[in-house]
Every structure is written in structure tokens, then in C-alpha cells.
Amino acid sequence: MLYACGSNGNGQLGLGDQEDRNTWTLVDIDINDKPLALVGGGNHTVLVDSVGTAYITRDNRFVSVNHPDNKQWKLASATWDSCFLVDDDNSIYEFDISGWRFILIAHLKSSIFSIKSGLSHTVLLADDGLYGWGNSRRGQCGKDELKIDTPEKFNDTIVNPDRFACGKDFTVILKDEELHILGNSRRFGANAISTSSSSVLSSWSSVLLLDELKMLGNNSHGQYEIPIENDEHIDLITLGSEHGLLVSGNSVRTWGWGEHGNCPMPTTIHGVKGVYAGCATSFLFVNEDKT
Amino acid sequence: MNVYDSIEIEDMTFDPIQQAFFYPCPCGDQFAVAIDDLRDGENIATCPSCSLMIEVIFEAEDLENYKE
């Protein structure tokens, strides 16, 4: 079962209306297993279910969108105003939301593991390295070009999807005991920061070094205040545009900027298997039968 | 005043019809500021849907690149 809360001005929570929610609200979508992907852009949400069917919010509901060649989707990411889906055959499609159609971007011979987007750029990890495309005016796609139209490889040393993440106008990469910031590093004061962490998450303007539970970057709205005690274990954690969600045991907690209801009070929910966050939107996948 | 972020003017989108600069807000709407307000010394763009604000980083001569 899928639950949602937060910003809903364009029906991006898929609840049948355009009212924001400040408590976890059941979404009317028939999924019984943990989604392969659930990502949110400015005013849309994209879900890939466990069998590779994609759903995108339209008219306040999640609507399924068929693959042009009837293949299965496996990965998805969302920029501010668009989204990208990757199929089982490692073809990358952009979904044009206003035209409601898929556009083939590229087909890679290598296998794609992970795809992540910032506001207007996207980075994917394949078994031969990292590829980037989109707005690269700040160098966030790893190359000194204003805009990159199709995926171009820029790094072949990263093999773990936990070691890269995309912010609004930057990409962060963990390698050689350092966090490297490609693109706009103004919020971090440096373009490389020493760390022992092996896993990184990014919101639009701040970054979480998971092993150290240390936030870097913007702290204008409580982004650093991760609600966890030293002796507690984090089972699930994610970052949205300027907020975070975590699950510790049966306790679902949120922090950061929550003006649209996307940061409800700590709630006890059994069987949470997935946490997802978009632009002031928050989602939980709960498998209530298998607590 | 708690400014959420600082954005350089060349990262914003200029709409010549509305004569205003826009930049995405993490709530899903967009920050906006009129070019005339920037000419008058204003440097804050606001979001119509939430309380967040950004500081626009620019020099007066940057505005000359955006003709009416």
C-alpha cells in the first residue's frame, strides 16, 4: 500500500484532488510489492512497480504509461519538469509530460544500474561508469559544456550507486576518501571534502554523508536536524527537495522544510518497506501483511 | 529575513512577456521577481505558493542583457 503527504497543487500525490496533505494518506493505486522506483519532479510523480509498469500522475491520479515496444521499465528519475525511464534493454526514454509520450534518448550497450536527476540534469550509472546529460552550465554533468543532449560518459571509476547523487545544480561523487562536488559548489565552500563515508544522498541544496550521518550545504530550514538518537538504527532514509524521511523500527520521522505538510509528526507505522521524497512530497510503501 | 538560497541571475529564466525572472521553488511553484524591481535595487525573489525566498545575485549591468 502506498501512502503520501505534502505538496499537491498539481495532483502529484495521486489522491484524486489538488489539496495538500499533512498526514499520511492512502493512495488509490494497486501495487502489492515494493516499487522499483518512485521519484518526484516539480509537479509530477513517477512510479515503476515491481513488474516494470510505469505510472505518472495526471489529472490527480497515477496513470499507467506503456512502453513503446512493450518492454519492462526498471529505473526512473525526475527533473523539475520532465522524467527519464530506463527499460530492461538499457534504453533510456524521456517522458514528455505535456505531450504525454515517450522520446527515445539513447540505448546503451552496457547495463544501467541507477539513474538520478537534479533540477535540470541527469546522471546514470552503468557497468562501465557514470554518464551525464542535461543542463551542464555549472559543470554538473562532469563536462565543460553548457548543455549535453544525450548521455555522455564522464567517469569510469564509480561502481556503486550509493556513491553518487544529484543536487539542484551539482552532482556529488564519493571517491578516494573525498566527496567531490561537480558543478555549483558554492553552498559547500569547496569542491572536494574529506570523508570516510561510502554512501551519499542529496537534496536540492544539501548533502547527507550517510555513514557519518553528517549533513553539508544549506541549513536554512532545519536540513541538518536528522531526528535520530545515537543508539538508534536507521532502516530506511531518503531526501526530497529540502526535507528528509527516515524509518527506525516502526517509527517514521521527517525533518527539514515541511511547509506543505510533507513533514508530518513522527508516526508509528508497521511494515514500511520503502521511503520516497520529491518536491515537498513524501511517500511510503507499506507491506502490511509482512511485518 | 531567512533567505532559503542564493541564485545567480544567469541561472534564472527570463520571461520577456512578464518582464520577470523565474527559478524553481522546492515546493513545485516558481520564485519570481520583476526586472523593474531588480533595477530598483530589490534582490529577493518570492514564491506565490509558500514562504520561501531566494536572493538573486546580480550586478546592475547584468540587467542590460535583458531587453524590453
XYZ file of C-alpha atoms in Angstrom:
359
model
C 0.000 0.000 0.000
C 1.203 3.473 -0.840
C 0.795 6.478 1.458
C 1.515 10.107 0.574
C 1.595 13.590 2.033
C 2.850 17.053 1.106
C 2.540 19.453 -1.805
C -0.310 18.514 -4.149
C -1.078 21.666 -6.155
C -0.985 19.734 -9.411
C -2.292 16.415 -8.092
C 1.227 14.997 -7.794
C 0.285 12.878 -4.756
C -2.192 10.942 -6.901
C -5.009 11.331 -4.355
C -7.760 12.427 -6.748
C -7.641 16.108 -5.844
C -5.241 19.043 -5.519
C -5.294 19.566 -1.745
C -2.035 19.387 0.211
C -1.944 16.708 2.947
C -0.128 16.911 6.291
C -0.807 13.340 7.409
C -0.056 10.029 5.702
C -2.914 9.422 3.252
C -3.640 6.186 1.345
C -3.070 6.435 -2.426
C -5.531 4.629 -4.699
C -3.066 2.542 -6.724
C -2.988 -1.236 -6.950
C 0.564 -2.235 -6.004
C 1.331 -5.121 -3.669
C 5.126 -5.178 -3.822
C 7.757 -2.528 -3.262
C 8.121 -0.217 -6.303
C 11.357 -0.355 -8.286
C 11.300 3.456 -8.359
C 9.227 6.354 -7.073
C 10.504 9.835 -7.910
C 9.026 13.315 -7.886
C 9.635 16.400 -10.018
C 8.200 19.888 -9.624
C 4.589 18.904 -10.211
C 4.601 15.236 -11.147
C 5.397 11.846 -9.643
C 6.662 8.756 -11.460
C 6.326 5.223 -10.103
C 7.708 1.988 -11.556
C 6.031 -1.015 -9.950
C 7.656 -4.351 -9.141
C 6.750 -5.867 -12.524
C 8.080 -2.936 -14.579
C 4.919 -0.964 -15.290
C 5.351 2.825 -15.083
C 2.745 5.215 -13.679
C 2.838 9.008 -13.934
C 0.451 11.409 -12.207
C -2.094 13.044 -14.498
C -5.433 14.634 -13.571
C -4.604 13.965 -9.907
C -4.189 10.181 -10.366
C -1.400 7.720 -11.119
C -1.940 6.688 -14.759
C -0.044 3.777 -16.326
C 2.112 4.572 -19.360
C 3.005 1.707 -21.680
C 6.487 1.150 -23.064
C 6.554 1.952 -26.816
C 7.853 -1.579 -27.519
C 6.101 -3.297 -24.618
C 9.287 -3.821 -22.624
C 9.555 -3.548 -18.854
C 10.818 -0.443 -17.087
C 13.403 -0.824 -14.344
C 14.581 2.673 -13.317
C 13.256 6.235 -13.228
C 14.381 9.748 -12.305
C 12.634 13.116 -12.356
C 13.912 16.577 -13.198
C 11.927 19.715 -12.442
C 9.646 19.443 -15.449
C 10.354 16.059 -17.017
C 11.340 12.490 -16.254
C 13.509 9.682 -17.589
C 12.800 5.953 -17.604
C 15.187 3.091 -18.330
C 13.952 -0.261 -19.656
C 15.224 -3.826 -19.246
C 17.103 -3.469 -22.521
C 19.045 -0.386 -21.264
C 17.237 2.080 -23.486
C 16.671 5.492 -21.930
C 13.466 7.366 -22.674
C 12.342 10.831 -21.680
C 8.636 11.109 -20.976
C 7.246 14.372 -22.337
C 4.555 15.159 -19.782
C 2.770 17.907 -21.734
C 2.693 15.760 -24.897
C 2.160 12.540 -22.881
C 4.575 10.490 -24.976
C 7.956 8.778 -24.766
C 11.015 10.084 -26.624
C 13.976 7.717 -27.061
C 17.119 9.418 -25.721
C 19.753 6.689 -26.063
C 20.420 2.984 -25.953
C 23.476 1.828 -24.002
C 25.281 -1.434 -24.673
C 26.316 -1.511 -21.021
C 23.929 -2.403 -18.210
C 22.377 0.529 -16.308
C 22.053 0.195 -12.513
C 20.936 3.611 -11.334
C 19.640 6.957 -12.590
C 19.305 10.197 -10.608
C 18.299 13.737 -11.576
C 18.759 17.264 -10.282
C 16.621 20.207 -11.339
C 17.689 20.028 -14.972
C 20.433 17.429 -15.258
C 20.590 13.646 -15.008
C 23.355 11.172 -14.165
C 23.188 7.415 -14.651
C 25.473 4.624 -13.512
C 26.167 1.768 -15.911
C 28.634 -1.078 -15.521
C 31.189 0.983 -17.449
C 30.825 4.221 -15.492
C 28.828 7.397 -14.971
C 27.044 9.206 -17.802
C 25.508 12.681 -17.609
C 23.265 14.888 -19.704
C 21.044 17.965 -19.479
C 21.939 21.415 -18.183
C 25.680 21.477 -17.533
C 26.204 25.204 -17.256
C 27.825 24.704 -13.841
C 29.655 21.541 -14.897
C 27.152 19.300 -13.096
C 27.299 16.711 -15.911
C 31.029 16.345 -15.450
C 31.963 18.139 -18.660
C 32.672 21.733 -19.547
C 29.697 22.178 -21.860
C 26.612 24.354 -21.424
C 24.157 21.615 -22.337
C 24.535 17.931 -23.146
C 21.720 16.397 -25.190
C 22.408 12.669 -24.829
C 24.220 10.641 -22.152
C 27.998 11.145 -22.246
C 30.391 9.190 -20.072
C 32.401 11.363 -17.697
C 33.690 8.989 -15.022
C 34.558 5.302 -15.103
C 35.764 4.759 -11.525
C 32.421 4.612 -9.721
C 30.705 1.227 -9.496
C 28.366 1.642 -6.530
C 25.100 3.613 -6.927
C 25.365 4.750 -3.301
C 28.444 6.787 -4.247
C 26.789 9.466 -6.365
C 23.818 11.814 -6.055
C 22.365 14.876 -7.820
C 21.519 18.246 -6.240
C 19.787 21.163 -7.928
C 22.832 22.349 -9.862
C 25.569 19.918 -8.802
C 26.490 16.247 -8.736
C 28.329 14.678 -5.792
C 30.638 11.680 -6.106
C 32.415 9.737 -3.343
C 35.862 8.528 -4.333
C 39.347 8.389 -2.832
C 38.043 9.275 0.669
C 36.602 12.535 -0.621
C 33.238 13.949 -1.577
C 33.711 15.599 -4.974
C 31.252 18.307 -5.974
C 30.838 18.736 -9.726
C 29.005 21.908 -10.669
C 27.921 24.634 -8.270
C 29.903 24.076 -5.037
C 29.154 27.487 -3.524
C 26.949 26.018 -0.758
C 29.771 23.690 0.350
C 32.698 26.122 0.389
C 34.948 23.699 -1.512
C 34.719 21.315 -4.434
C 36.223 18.386 -2.508
C 35.579 17.477 1.149
C 37.363 14.751 3.090
C 35.080 11.927 4.268
C 35.169 8.249 5.119
C 31.535 7.781 4.085
C 30.718 5.241 1.369
C 27.172 6.417 0.753
C 25.720 9.824 -0.111
C 22.241 11.290 -0.603
C 21.414 14.750 -1.896
C 18.526 17.165 -1.608
C 18.411 20.249 -3.841
C 20.907 22.214 -1.766
C 22.324 19.955 0.955
C 24.062 16.579 1.028
C 23.945 13.726 3.548
C 27.070 11.625 4.184
C 25.254 8.527 5.408
C 27.974 6.635 7.291
C 28.768 9.724 9.351
C 25.150 10.986 9.448
C 26.593 14.373 8.588
C 24.797 16.999 6.507
C 26.680 19.521 4.369
C 25.497 22.557 2.440
C 22.323 24.549 3.023
C 20.853 24.562 6.553
C 18.297 27.358 6.128
C 15.272 25.271 7.188
C 16.434 22.545 9.580
C 18.025 20.386 6.876
C 20.767 19.315 9.337
C 18.383 18.188 12.104
C 18.177 14.445 11.416
C 15.772 13.059 14.068
C 17.788 10.061 15.247
C 19.484 9.229 18.548
C 22.985 7.752 18.719
C 21.786 4.310 19.806
C 19.050 4.040 17.154
C 19.324 2.176 13.877
C 18.169 3.705 10.582
C 16.339 1.163 8.432
C 15.354 3.455 5.552
C 16.272 7.037 4.685
C 15.819 9.403 1.745
C 15.961 13.090 0.888
C 13.466 15.185 -1.086
C 13.843 18.721 -2.432
C 14.508 20.235 1.026
C 13.351 17.593 3.506
C 14.139 14.065 4.604
C 12.302 10.908 5.688
C 13.648 8.065 7.783
C 12.347 4.874 9.330
C 13.787 3.475 12.558
C 11.967 0.306 13.590
C 8.279 1.220 13.301
C 8.878 4.938 13.721
C 8.506 7.116 10.598
C 10.174 10.517 11.044
C 10.770 13.571 8.902
C 12.891 16.712 9.059
C 13.786 19.844 7.121
C 11.448 22.170 5.256
C 7.871 20.921 5.577
C 5.632 23.881 4.818
C 3.340 21.873 2.522
C 2.664 19.081 5.018
C 5.462 16.913 3.658
C 6.992 16.556 7.146
C 4.240 15.060 9.335
C 4.836 14.442 13.033
C 6.617 11.174 13.944
C 4.208 8.321 13.245
C 4.247 4.654 14.227
C 3.608 2.527 11.113
C 4.337 -1.202 10.855
C 5.769 -2.785 7.733
C 7.265 0.249 5.947
C 9.436 -1.157 3.149
C 10.188 1.964 1.118
C 10.511 5.743 1.621
C 10.466 8.231 -1.261
C 10.540 12.025 -1.424
C 10.098 14.572 -4.223
C 9.487 18.327 -4.341
C 7.850 18.789 -0.933
C 6.195 15.398 -1.418
C 6.650 12.287 0.735
C 5.653 8.674 0.047
C 5.754 5.404 1.995
C 5.360 1.889 0.649
C 3.899 -0.324 3.390
C 3.593 -4.080 3.188
C 1.109 -4.625 5.984
C 0.925 -8.396 5.658
C 4.635 -8.949 6.193
C 5.574 -7.025 9.307
C 14.890 37.569 6.927
C 15.652 33.912 6.288
C 16.637 33.555 2.646
C 16.465 29.936 1.527
C 19.185 30.062 -1.143
C 21.176 32.434 -3.342
C 20.864 32.062 -7.106
C 22.872 33.807 -9.795
C 20.745 35.671 -12.301
C 22.124 33.727 -15.265
C 20.713 30.526 -13.742
C 17.217 32.058 -13.743
C 14.798 32.107 -16.676
C 13.750 35.495 -18.061
C 10.231 35.770 -19.443
C 10.130 38.773 -21.822
C 6.315 38.921 -21.750
C 6.045 39.115 -17.974
C 9.356 41.048 -17.760
C 10.319 38.865 -14.813
C 12.892 36.280 -13.774
C 11.840 32.807 -12.583
C 13.527 29.920 -10.787
C 12.060 26.618 -9.496
C 10.963 26.511 -5.846
C 11.294 23.221 -3.915
C 7.535 23.339 -3.298
C 6.740 22.891 -7.003
C 5.938 26.515 -7.845
C 8.446 29.114 -9.050
C 10.239 32.042 -7.449
C 9.623 35.263 -9.374
C 10.954 38.808 -9.389
C 10.221 41.610 -11.860
C 13.173 43.094 -13.727
C 11.952 46.569 -12.718
C 12.205 45.579 -9.057
C 15.797 44.443 -9.624
C 16.524 47.767 -11.334
C 15.108 49.491 -8.245
C 17.580 47.636 -6.017
C 15.395 44.725 -4.937
C 17.297 41.417 -4.768
C 14.708 38.997 -3.357
C 12.520 36.680 -5.449
C 9.443 35.224 -3.738
C 7.273 32.162 -4.345
C 3.499 32.692 -4.708
C 2.748 29.300 -3.089
C 4.964 29.242 0.001
C 7.070 31.384 2.306
C 10.458 30.644 0.756
C 12.566 33.408 -0.761
C 15.802 33.453 -2.728
C 18.444 36.124 -3.010
C 19.213 36.987 -6.628
C 22.930 37.551 -7.225
C 23.497 40.100 -9.994
C 25.277 43.275 -10.988
C 23.314 46.233 -12.339
C 24.938 45.809 -15.754
C 23.685 42.189 -15.939
C 20.177 43.592 -16.435
C 21.233 45.332 -19.645
C 21.407 41.885 -21.290
C 17.628 41.558 -20.987
C 15.983 43.985 -23.401
C 12.378 45.006 -23.064
